[in-house]
Amino acid sequence: MRVSLFVIAALFCGFSAFSFFTGYRSAFEADQACHAEKWNIYGEDSTFDCDHDLETNKWILYQVGSNHQAAKVVKRYHY
């Protein structure tokens, strides 16, 4: 019982540390990263854009779908 509790606690701590050191610490940082990557990779291509998802605390780089199709998510920036 104690071993399994220790393993679960260690996994939780490891995941938390990984998320803290690799994620963005604010919406501003995630926004800047999204727009910078959009500009560096796709330039002035108007089919790519960034949007903020308030429910999941993420900025999303996406490609607009053609002929009223759903947009394709390229990358998520979690903060």
Tab-separated table of C-alpha atoms in Angstrom:
chain	number	residue	atom	x	y	z
A	1	MET	CA	0.000	0.000	0.000
A	2	ARG	CA	2.733	2.449	0.963
A	3	VAL	CA	4.793	1.599	-2.085
A	4	SER	CA	1.917	2.272	-4.472
A	5	LEU	CA	1.133	5.551	-2.699
A	6	PHE	CA	4.788	6.552	-2.973
A	7	VAL	CA	4.861	5.689	-6.690
A	8	ILE	CA	1.729	7.730	-7.369
A	9	ALA	CA	3.119	10.697	-5.418
A	10	ALA	CA	6.451	10.461	-7.257
A	11	LEU	CA	4.728	10.355	-10.658
A	12	PHE	CA	2.593	13.354	-9.739
A	13	CYS	CA	5.644	15.331	-8.583
A	14	GLY	CA	7.556	14.382	-11.727
A	15	PHE	CA	4.724	15.415	-14.015
A	16	SER	CA	4.258	18.693	-12.135
A	17	ALA	CA	7.962	19.523	-12.372
A	18	PHE	CA	8.043	18.667	-16.079
A	19	SER	CA	5.013	20.853	-16.752
A	20	PHE	CA	6.434	23.735	-14.707
A	21	PHE	CA	9.806	23.781	-16.452
A	22	THR	CA	8.614	23.174	-20.019
A	23	GLY	CA	5.353	25.124	-20.163
A	24	TYR	CA	4.649	28.813	-20.507
A	25	ARG	CA	4.009	30.682	-17.284
A	26	SER	CA	1.485	33.182	-18.639
A	27	ALA	CA	-0.995	33.706	-21.437
A	28	PHE	CA	1.239	36.499	-22.721
A	29	GLU	CA	4.205	34.135	-23.183
A	30	ALA	CA	2.025	31.547	-24.926
A	31	ASP	CA	0.519	34.253	-27.158
A	32	GLN	CA	3.949	35.562	-28.143
A	33	ALA	CA	5.222	32.046	-28.885
A	34	CYS	CA	2.196	31.256	-31.057
A	35	HIS	CA	2.412	34.440	-33.103
A	36	ALA	CA	6.205	34.220	-33.439
A	37	GLU	CA	6.040	30.647	-34.707
A	38	LYS	CA	3.201	31.566	-37.062
A	39	TRP	CA	5.262	34.393	-38.538
A	40	ASN	CA	8.563	32.443	-38.693
A	41	ILE	CA	7.116	29.329	-40.328
A	42	TYR	CA	4.098	30.506	-42.324
A	43	GLY	CA	4.908	34.190	-42.955
A	44	GLU	CA	1.977	36.168	-44.274
A	45	ASP	CA	-0.089	33.100	-45.210
A	46	SER	CA	-3.603	34.151	-44.176
A	47	THR	CA	-4.797	30.562	-43.760
A	48	PHE	CA	-2.838	30.241	-40.481
A	49	ASP	CA	-3.757	32.109	-37.308
A	50	CYS	CA	-3.602	31.983	-33.502
A	51	ASP	CA	-6.552	31.957	-31.120
A	52	HIS	CA	-7.001	31.818	-27.358
A	53	ASP	CA	-9.044	29.024	-25.799
A	54	LEU	CA	-10.232	30.235	-22.390
A	55	GLU	CA	-11.630	26.869	-21.306
A	56	THR	CA	-8.326	24.988	-21.600
A	57	ASN	CA	-5.887	27.892	-20.981
A	58	LYS	CA	-4.169	27.397	-24.337
A	59	TRP	CA	-3.215	29.431	-27.347
A	60	ILE	CA	-3.823	27.458	-30.519
A	61	LEU	CA	-2.061	27.777	-33.864
A	62	TYR	CA	-4.466	26.569	-36.522
A	63	GLN	CA	-5.012	26.395	-40.261
A	64	VAL	CA	-8.352	27.597	-41.550
A	65	GLY	CA	-10.350	24.852	-43.252
A	66	SER	CA	-11.342	25.243	-46.887
A	67	ASN	CA	-14.932	25.020	-48.147
A	68	HIS	CA	-16.382	25.450	-44.644
A	69	GLN	CA	-14.443	22.494	-43.238
A	70	ALA	CA	-13.245	22.480	-39.635
A	71	ALA	CA	-9.940	24.157	-38.886
A	72	LYS	CA	-6.851	21.972	-38.416
A	73	VAL	CA	-4.969	22.512	-35.137
A	74	VAL	CA	-1.243	22.755	-35.843
A	75	LYS	CA	0.088	23.304	-32.311
A	76	ARG	CA	-1.133	24.071	-28.785
A	77	TYR	CA	0.637	26.405	-26.350
A	78	HIS	CA	-0.431	25.526	-22.807
A	79	TYR	CA	0.176	27.993	-19.989
